[in-house]
XYZ file of C-alpha atoms in Angstrom:
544
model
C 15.480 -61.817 1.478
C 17.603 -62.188 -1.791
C 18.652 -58.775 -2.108
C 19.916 -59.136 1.407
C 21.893 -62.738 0.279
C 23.392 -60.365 -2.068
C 24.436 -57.606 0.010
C 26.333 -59.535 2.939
C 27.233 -62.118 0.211
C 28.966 -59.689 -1.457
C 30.645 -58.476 1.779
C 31.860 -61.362 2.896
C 33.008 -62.263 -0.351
C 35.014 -59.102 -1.198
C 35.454 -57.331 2.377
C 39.305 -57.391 1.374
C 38.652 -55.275 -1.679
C 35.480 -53.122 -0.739
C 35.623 -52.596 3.119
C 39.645 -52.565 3.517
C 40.310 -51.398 7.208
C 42.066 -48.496 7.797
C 45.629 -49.349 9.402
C 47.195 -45.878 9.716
C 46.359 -43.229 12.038
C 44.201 -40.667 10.941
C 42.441 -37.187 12.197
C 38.834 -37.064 11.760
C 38.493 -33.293 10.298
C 37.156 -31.075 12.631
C 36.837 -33.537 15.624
C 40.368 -34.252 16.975
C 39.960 -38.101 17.200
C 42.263 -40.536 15.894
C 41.041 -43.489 15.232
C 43.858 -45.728 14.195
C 44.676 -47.122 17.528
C 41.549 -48.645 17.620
C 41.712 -50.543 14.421
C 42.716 -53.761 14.214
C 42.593 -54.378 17.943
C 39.740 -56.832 17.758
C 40.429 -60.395 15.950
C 37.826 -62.265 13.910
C 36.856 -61.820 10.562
C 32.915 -61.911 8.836
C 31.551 -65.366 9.356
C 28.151 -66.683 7.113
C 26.624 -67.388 10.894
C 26.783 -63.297 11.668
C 25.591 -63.055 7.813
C 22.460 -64.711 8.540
C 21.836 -63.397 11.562
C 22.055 -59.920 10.972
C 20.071 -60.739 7.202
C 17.462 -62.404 9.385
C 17.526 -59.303 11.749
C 17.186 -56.435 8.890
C 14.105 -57.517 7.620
C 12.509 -55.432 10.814
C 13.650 -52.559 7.746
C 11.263 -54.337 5.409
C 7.966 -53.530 7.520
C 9.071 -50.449 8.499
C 9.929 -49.203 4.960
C 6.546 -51.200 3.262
C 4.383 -49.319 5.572
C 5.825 -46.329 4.408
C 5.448 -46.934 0.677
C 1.754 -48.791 1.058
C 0.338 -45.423 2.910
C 1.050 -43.238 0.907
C 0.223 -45.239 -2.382
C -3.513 -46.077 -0.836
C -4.208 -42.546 0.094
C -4.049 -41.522 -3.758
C -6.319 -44.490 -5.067
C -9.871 -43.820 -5.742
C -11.722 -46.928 -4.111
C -9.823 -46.378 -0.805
C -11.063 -42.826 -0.832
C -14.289 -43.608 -2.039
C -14.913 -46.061 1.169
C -12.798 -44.271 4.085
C -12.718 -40.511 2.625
C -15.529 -39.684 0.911
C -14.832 -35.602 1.491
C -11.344 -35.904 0.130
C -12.690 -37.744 -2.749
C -15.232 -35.648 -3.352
C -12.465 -32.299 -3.108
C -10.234 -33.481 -5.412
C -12.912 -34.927 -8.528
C -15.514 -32.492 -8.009
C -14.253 -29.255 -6.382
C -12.668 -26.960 -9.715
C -12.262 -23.898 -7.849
C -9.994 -25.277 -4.737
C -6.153 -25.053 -5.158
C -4.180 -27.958 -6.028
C -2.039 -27.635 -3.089
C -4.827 -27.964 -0.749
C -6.917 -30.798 -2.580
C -5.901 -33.360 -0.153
C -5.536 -31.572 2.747
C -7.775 -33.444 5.253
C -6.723 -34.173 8.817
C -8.328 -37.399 9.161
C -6.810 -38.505 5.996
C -3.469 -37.577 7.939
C -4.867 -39.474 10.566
C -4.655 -42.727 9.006
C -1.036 -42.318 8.059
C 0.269 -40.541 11.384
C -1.819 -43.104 13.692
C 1.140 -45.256 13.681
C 3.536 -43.509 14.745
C 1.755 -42.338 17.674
C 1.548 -46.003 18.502
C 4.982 -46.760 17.436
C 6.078 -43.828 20.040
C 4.577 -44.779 23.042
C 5.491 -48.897 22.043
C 9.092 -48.166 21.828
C 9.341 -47.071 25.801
C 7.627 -50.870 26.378
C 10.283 -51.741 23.901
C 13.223 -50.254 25.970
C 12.616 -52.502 29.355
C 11.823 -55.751 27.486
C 14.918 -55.200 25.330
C 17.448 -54.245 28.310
C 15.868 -57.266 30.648
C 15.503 -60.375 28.209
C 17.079 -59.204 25.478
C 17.536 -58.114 21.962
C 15.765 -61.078 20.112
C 12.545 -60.643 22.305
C 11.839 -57.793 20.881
C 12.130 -58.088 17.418
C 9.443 -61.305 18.250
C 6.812 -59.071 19.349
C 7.669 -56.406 16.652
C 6.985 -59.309 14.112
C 3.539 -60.534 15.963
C 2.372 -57.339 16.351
C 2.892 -55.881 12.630
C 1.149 -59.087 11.640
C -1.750 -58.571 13.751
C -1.811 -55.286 11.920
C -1.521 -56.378 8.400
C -4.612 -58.710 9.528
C -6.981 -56.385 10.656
C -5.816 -53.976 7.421
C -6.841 -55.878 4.967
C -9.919 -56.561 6.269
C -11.163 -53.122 7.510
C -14.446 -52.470 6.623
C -14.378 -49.167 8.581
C -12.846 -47.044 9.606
C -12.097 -48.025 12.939
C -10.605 -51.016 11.594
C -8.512 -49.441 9.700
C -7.270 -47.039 12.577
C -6.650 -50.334 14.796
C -4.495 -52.169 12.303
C -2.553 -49.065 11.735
C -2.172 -48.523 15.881
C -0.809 -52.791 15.691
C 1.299 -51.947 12.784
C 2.842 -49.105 14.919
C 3.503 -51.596 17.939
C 4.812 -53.481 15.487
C 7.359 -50.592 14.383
C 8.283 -49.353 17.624
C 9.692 -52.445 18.954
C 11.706 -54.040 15.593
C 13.170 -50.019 15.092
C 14.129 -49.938 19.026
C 16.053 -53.617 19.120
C 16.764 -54.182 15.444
C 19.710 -51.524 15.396
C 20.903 -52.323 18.406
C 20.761 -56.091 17.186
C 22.707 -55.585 13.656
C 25.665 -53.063 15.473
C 26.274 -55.557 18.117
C 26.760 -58.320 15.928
C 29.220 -57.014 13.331
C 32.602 -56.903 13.349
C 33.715 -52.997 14.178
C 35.499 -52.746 10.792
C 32.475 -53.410 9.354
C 29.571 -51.913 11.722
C 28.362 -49.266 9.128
C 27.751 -51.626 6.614
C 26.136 -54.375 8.195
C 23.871 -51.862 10.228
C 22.874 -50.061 6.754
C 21.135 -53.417 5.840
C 18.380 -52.146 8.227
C 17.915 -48.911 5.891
C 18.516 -50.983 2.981
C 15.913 -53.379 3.805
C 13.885 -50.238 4.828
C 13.495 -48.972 0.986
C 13.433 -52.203 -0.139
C 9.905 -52.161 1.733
C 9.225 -48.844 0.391
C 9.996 -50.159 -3.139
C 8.063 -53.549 -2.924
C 4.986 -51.513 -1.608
C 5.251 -48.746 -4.487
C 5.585 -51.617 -7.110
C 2.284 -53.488 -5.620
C 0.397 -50.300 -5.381
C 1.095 -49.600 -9.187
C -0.051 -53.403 -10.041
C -3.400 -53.429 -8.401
C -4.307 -50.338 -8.736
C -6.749 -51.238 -11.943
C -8.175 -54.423 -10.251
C -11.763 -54.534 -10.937
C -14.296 -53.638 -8.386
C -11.959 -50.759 -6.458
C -10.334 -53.863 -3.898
C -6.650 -53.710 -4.638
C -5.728 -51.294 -1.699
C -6.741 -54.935 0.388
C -4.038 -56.451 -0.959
C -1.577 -53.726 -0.783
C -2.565 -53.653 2.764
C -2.524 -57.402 4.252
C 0.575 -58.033 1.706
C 2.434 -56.315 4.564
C 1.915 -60.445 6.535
C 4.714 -61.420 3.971
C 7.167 -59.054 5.500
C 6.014 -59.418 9.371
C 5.769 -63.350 8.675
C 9.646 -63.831 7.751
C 10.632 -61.176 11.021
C 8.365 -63.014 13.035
C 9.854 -66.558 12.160
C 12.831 -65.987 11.552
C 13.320 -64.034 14.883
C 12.131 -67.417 16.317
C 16.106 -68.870 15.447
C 17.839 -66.047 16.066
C 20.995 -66.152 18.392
C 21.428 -63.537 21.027
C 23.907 -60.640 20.535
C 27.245 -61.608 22.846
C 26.537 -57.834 24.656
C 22.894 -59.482 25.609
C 24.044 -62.479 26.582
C 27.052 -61.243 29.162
C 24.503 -59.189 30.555
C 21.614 -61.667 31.232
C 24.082 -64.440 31.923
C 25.693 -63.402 35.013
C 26.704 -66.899 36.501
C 27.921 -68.338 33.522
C 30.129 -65.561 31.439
C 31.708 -68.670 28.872
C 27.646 -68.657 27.349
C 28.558 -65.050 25.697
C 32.243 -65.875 24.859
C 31.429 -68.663 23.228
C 28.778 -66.795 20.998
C 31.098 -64.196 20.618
C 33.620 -66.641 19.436
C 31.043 -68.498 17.061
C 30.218 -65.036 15.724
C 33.507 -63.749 14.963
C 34.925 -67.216 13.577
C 37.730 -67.422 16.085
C 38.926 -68.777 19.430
C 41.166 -65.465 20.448
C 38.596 -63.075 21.136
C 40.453 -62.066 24.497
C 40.073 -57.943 23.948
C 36.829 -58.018 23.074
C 35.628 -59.571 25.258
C 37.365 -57.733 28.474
C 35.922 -55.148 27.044
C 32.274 -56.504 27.112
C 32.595 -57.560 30.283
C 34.105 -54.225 31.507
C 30.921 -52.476 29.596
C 28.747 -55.038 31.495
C 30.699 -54.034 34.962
C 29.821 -50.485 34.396
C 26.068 -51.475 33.466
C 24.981 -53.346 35.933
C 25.508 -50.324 38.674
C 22.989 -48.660 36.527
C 19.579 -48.805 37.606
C 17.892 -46.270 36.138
C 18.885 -46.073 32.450
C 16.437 -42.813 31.559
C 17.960 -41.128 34.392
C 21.006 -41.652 34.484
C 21.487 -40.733 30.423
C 20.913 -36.977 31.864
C 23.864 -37.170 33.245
C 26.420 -34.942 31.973
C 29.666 -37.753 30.443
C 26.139 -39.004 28.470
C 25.536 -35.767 27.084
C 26.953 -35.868 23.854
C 24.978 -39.270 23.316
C 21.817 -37.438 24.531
C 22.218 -34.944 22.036
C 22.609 -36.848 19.013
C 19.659 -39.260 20.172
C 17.514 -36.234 19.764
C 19.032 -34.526 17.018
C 19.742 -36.863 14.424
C 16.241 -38.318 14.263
C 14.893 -35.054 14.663
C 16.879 -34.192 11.479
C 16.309 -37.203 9.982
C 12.506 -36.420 9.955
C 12.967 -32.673 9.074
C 14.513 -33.475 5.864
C 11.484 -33.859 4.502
C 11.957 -37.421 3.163
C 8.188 -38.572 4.689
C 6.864 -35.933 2.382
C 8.193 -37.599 -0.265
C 7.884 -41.160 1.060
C 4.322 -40.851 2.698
C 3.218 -38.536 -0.227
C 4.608 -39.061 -3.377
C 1.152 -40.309 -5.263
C -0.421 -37.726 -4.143
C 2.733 -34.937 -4.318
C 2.962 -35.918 -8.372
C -0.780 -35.690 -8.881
C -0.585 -32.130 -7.274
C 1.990 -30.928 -9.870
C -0.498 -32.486 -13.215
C 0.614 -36.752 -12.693
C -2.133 -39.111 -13.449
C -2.898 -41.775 -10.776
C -1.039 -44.486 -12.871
C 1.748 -41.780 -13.747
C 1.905 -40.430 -9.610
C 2.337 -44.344 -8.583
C 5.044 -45.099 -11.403
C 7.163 -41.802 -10.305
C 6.911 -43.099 -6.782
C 8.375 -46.491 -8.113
C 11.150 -44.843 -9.902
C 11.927 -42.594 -6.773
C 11.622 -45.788 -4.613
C 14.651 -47.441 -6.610
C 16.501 -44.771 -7.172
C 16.742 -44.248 -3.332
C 17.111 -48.119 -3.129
C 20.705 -47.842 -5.018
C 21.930 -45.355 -3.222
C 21.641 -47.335 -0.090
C 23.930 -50.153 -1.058
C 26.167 -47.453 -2.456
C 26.220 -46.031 0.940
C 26.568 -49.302 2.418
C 29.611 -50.243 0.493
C 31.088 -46.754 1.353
C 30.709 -46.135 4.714
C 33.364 -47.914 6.301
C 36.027 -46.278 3.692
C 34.731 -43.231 3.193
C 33.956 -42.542 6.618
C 30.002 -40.832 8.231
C 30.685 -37.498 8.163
C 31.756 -37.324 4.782
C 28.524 -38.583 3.319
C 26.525 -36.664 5.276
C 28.268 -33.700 3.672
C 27.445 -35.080 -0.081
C 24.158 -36.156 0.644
C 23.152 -32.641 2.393
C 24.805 -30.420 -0.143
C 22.494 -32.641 -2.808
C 19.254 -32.863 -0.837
C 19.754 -28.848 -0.514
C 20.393 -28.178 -3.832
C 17.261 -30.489 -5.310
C 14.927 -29.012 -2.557
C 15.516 -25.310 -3.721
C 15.286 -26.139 -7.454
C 12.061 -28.242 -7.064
C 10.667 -24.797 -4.907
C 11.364 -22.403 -7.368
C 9.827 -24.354 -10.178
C 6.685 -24.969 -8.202
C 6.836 -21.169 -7.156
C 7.657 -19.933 -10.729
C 5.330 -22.600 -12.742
C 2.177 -24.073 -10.881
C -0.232 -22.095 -10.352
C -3.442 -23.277 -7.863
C -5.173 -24.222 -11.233
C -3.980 -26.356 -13.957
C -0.499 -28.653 -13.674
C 3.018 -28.228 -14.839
C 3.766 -28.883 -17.948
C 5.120 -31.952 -18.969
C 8.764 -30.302 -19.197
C 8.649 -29.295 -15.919
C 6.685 -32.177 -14.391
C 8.986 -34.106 -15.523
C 12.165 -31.596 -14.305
C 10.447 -32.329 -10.808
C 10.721 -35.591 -11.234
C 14.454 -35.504 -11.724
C 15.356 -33.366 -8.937
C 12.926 -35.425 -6.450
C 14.961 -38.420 -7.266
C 18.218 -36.678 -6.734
C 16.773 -35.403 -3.643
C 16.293 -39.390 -2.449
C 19.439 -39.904 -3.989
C 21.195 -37.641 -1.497
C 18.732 -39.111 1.216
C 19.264 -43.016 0.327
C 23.219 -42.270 0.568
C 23.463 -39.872 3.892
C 20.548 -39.087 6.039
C 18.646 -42.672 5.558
C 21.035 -45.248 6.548
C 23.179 -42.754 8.892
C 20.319 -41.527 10.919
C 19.768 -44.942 11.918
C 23.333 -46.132 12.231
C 25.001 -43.359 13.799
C 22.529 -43.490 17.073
C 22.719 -47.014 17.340
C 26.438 -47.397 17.388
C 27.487 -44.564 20.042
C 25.484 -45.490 23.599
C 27.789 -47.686 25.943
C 26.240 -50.618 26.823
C 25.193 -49.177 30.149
C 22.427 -46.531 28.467
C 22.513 -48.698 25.322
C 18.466 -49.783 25.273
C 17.345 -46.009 26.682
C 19.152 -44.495 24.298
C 17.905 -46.507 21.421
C 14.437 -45.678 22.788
C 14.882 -41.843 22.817
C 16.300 -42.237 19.247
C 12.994 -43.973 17.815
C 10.732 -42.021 19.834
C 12.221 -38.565 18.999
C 11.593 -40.130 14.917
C 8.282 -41.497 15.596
C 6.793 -37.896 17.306
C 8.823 -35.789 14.394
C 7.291 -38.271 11.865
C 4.054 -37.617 13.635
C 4.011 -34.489 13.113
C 5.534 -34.044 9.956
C 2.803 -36.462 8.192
C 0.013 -34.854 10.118
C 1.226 -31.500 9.148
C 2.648 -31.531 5.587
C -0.651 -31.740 3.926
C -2.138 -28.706 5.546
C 1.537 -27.224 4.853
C 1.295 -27.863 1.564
C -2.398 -25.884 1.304
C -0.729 -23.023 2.758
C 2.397 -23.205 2.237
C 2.460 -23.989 -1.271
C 5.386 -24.257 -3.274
C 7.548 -22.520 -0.025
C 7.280 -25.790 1.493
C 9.894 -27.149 0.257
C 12.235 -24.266 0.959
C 11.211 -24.948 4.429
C 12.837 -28.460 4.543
C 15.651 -26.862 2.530
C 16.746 -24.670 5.156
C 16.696 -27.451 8.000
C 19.515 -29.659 5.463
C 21.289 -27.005 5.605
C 21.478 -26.661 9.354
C 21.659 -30.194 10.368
C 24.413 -30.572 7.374
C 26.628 -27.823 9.953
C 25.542 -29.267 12.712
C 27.116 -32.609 11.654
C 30.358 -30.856 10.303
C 30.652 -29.210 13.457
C 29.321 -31.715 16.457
C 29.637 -35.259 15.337
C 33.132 -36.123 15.332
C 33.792 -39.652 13.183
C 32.976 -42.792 14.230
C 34.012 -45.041 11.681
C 36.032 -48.196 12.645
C 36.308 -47.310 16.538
C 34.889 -50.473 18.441
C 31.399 -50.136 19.991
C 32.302 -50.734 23.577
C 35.389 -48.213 23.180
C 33.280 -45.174 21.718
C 33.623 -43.032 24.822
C 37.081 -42.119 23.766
C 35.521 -40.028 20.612
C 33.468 -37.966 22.570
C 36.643 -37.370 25.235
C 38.623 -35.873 22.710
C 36.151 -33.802 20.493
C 36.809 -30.145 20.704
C 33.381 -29.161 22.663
C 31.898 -32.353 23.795
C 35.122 -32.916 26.230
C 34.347 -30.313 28.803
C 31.022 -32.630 29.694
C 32.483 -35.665 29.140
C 35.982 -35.231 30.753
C 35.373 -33.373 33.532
C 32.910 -36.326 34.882
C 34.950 -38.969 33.510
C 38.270 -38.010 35.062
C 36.296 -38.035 38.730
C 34.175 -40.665 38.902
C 35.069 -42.794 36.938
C 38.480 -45.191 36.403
C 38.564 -47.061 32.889
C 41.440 -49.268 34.131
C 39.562 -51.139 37.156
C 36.159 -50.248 35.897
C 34.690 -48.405 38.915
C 32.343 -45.971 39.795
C 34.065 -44.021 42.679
C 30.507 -42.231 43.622
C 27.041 -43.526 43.627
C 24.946 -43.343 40.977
């Protein structure tokens, strides 16, 4: 919660100097949108009500990313494996003659980490209804209850069963604060400053990741093998503030306009309260156009097949699906046990995961400071061109210099230790916070809560099957694994160049327009615009 203070703190404080908006018109390279007409058109400015709101909000990031970090740091302790995988255990201590890429590779060791994402799939389609029919807040509630329940029955496992049903709650848990928490933070801040306030999430996500890294290393010499108890229930703390502080949270204005048919002034006034001013006339004709248009949708999972949706379709499968293939769970999920592969020590494997954890930490709030200047696309080029880069160096020292016997030596080990960082440093400042941002900012409000839904689904199943996979790819893979993930940066790094034209500073409700004037996306999108639609009176001219 205080690194959060001091985020949006610091935005509100310097927005003038940091986040300047952009007041001339400009051409987004390679997509043909200019962007400048839309700047400025909005009044209001950031208030310490939206501040709090949206810090409350983005600590659904915190149990997403702790999960992430505790998993993988239990997995490598001895006691845990002792109790729950006595094989694996008994592989990696006793076994001299297997290979150390394939000392871990157990599929119900995979189990346990993968588990909840399975959950967290099928959750966030419960997650999609709830959030489109009472709202945004709702949601993150039962994401908060759930990963609490979770944390509960984690910490107390005393088999394995136990421990599979706290990670199924913890995956409820997921599934509904990653569906409505993105949603939540883009439709509270100001367009100017949408990228930064919705990187909080991603923020708060390695803040998680570092928090769980940094207990894992502290009780890992507790006497009598029961620190991986804490590390589990610690994740209450996290789920505890969500859950509670969801309790005061106000509704987004888009939420409220929607739910609030009778009585319109409810969502104006919040929108006013939010954005510290009285004149919030374009806005909100805007809102209530985007509300128009929504409310002759009745089937939201349908009607997103349509074809003016299918440049938002695309991107709700692609960029998670990227997001995933990057290989950051590998590193995330496995980094213990990744740095005990190459030679690390158990205390060594948990300290490099510490240092990787902060490392992509910082890169985060660079990212979020950024984003609105600097504009999406551009940092997904950086942070691709460096996640590349790192990914083919650490292959072809694991290909040239571990063998299945012995480690690296400490030269090396530590080399790979370098380039994994700058691997999550590329990560922490493109693919992290971007692959959550980018989705959540581009659905009219209409398609708004399916979309979301594909997006975390599409993440969950490709984090599914990445951590269920990667251990068993690492046995057989080896040291070519790596060059695997390499190739996919480099494809979703054109992909971006090519299909995602900018989105920085347009206004949420007016995001159609990008998509209109993108070199390949407007024969879908125009075409069915330009008949059925009219933006001026806001009608549908055929059924839907």
């Amino acid at each position: 919660m205080f690194f959060q203070y001091v985020i949006y703190t610091h935005i509100y404080t310097y927005r003038k100097n940091i986040l300047t908006p952009v007041r001339t018109a400009c051409m987004a390279v390679g997509s043909g949108v200019s962007v400048g007409s839309e700047v400025g058109k909005y009044n209001g400015q950031i208030t310490p009500f939206v501040v709090l709101s949206c810090m409350v909000a983005a600590t659904g990031g915190i149990i997403f990313g702790y999960d992430i970090g505790i998993s993988g740091g239990v997995t490598s302790m001895e006691p845990f494996l002792k109790k729950f995988f006595r094989k694996v255990y008994t592989k990696m201590e006793e076994d001299t003659k297997i290979s150390n890429y394939c000392k871990f590779d157990s599929q119900l060791l995979t189990s346990f980490t993968s588990s909840l994402y399975v959950a967290g799939l099928i959750a966030t389609f419960f997650a999609s209804p709830i959030t489109r029919a009472f709202g945004r807040k709702p949601s993150i509630l039962i994401g908060g209850v759930a990963f609490l329940a979770g944390a509960a029955f984690g910490g107390a496992a005393y088999n394995i069963y136990m421990l599979i049903i706290g990670r199924v709650l913890l995956g409820v848990g997921v599934g509904f604060a990653n569906q409505s928490v993105p949603l939540y933070l883009s439709e509270m801040a100001p367009s100017r400053y949408r990228g930064a306030f919705n990187m909080g999430f991603q923020f708060c996500v390695g803040i998680g990741v570092l928090a769980a890294n940094l207990l894992n290393y502290g009780i890992q010499k507790i006497e009598g093998g029961w620190g991986w108890r804490i590390s589990l229930a610690m994740a209450a703390v996290p789920a505890s503030i969500l859950t509670i502080g969801a309790l005061f949270l106000p509704e987004t204005p888009n939420s409220l306009i929607q739910h609030n048919k009778d009585d319109p002034d409810k969502a104006k006034k919040m929108l006013q309260k939010v954005r510290g001013t009285d004149d919030v006339k374009a806005e909100f004709d805007d809102l209530v156009t985007a509300n128009e248009i929504s409310k002759t949708i009745k089937h939201p999972f349908k009607n997103i097949l349509r074809p003016k949706y299918r440049p938002q379709l695309v991107m709700a499968i692609a960029v998670p699906f990227f997001q995933q293939v990057t290989g950051i769970n590998v590193i995330s999920f496995y980094a213990p046990i990744l740095f005990r592969t190459i030679g690390f020590g158990e205390s060594a494997s948990l300290m490099s995961a510490v240092v990787t954890g902060l490392v992509g930490l910082s890169m985060t709030f660079l990212s979020l400071l950024i984003v609105d200047r600097v504009g999406r696309r551009t940092i997904f080029t950086i942070g691709g061109v460096q996640m590349f880069v790192s990914q083919m160096l650490v292959g072809a020292i694991m290909a040239a210099k571990l063998g299945d016997h012995g480690g690296l030596s400490k030269g090396y080990g530590f080399s790979v230790l370098i380039l994994i960082c700058t691997y999550v440093a590329g990560f922490g400042l493109s693919w992290g916070p971007l692959g959550w941002l980018i989705p959540s900012e581009i659905f009219p409000l209409e398609i708004r809560s399916a979309g979301q839904s594909i997006t975390v689904a599409v993440g969950f199943l490709f984090t599914f099957i990445v951590a269920q996979t990667f251990l068993a790819m690492l046995c057989h893979m080896k040291s070519g694994t790596f060059f695997f993930f390499g190739g996919w940066v480099a494809v979703m790094t054109v992909f971006v160049y090519f299909f995602l034209p900018e989105t920085k500073n347009v206004p949420i409700e007016k995001m159609d327009r990008i998509w209109k004037k993108h070199w390949f996306w407007k024969k879908y999108v125009g075409k069915e615009d330009d008949t059925n639609y009219d933006p001026v009176t806001a009608e549908i001219k055929t059924d839907i």
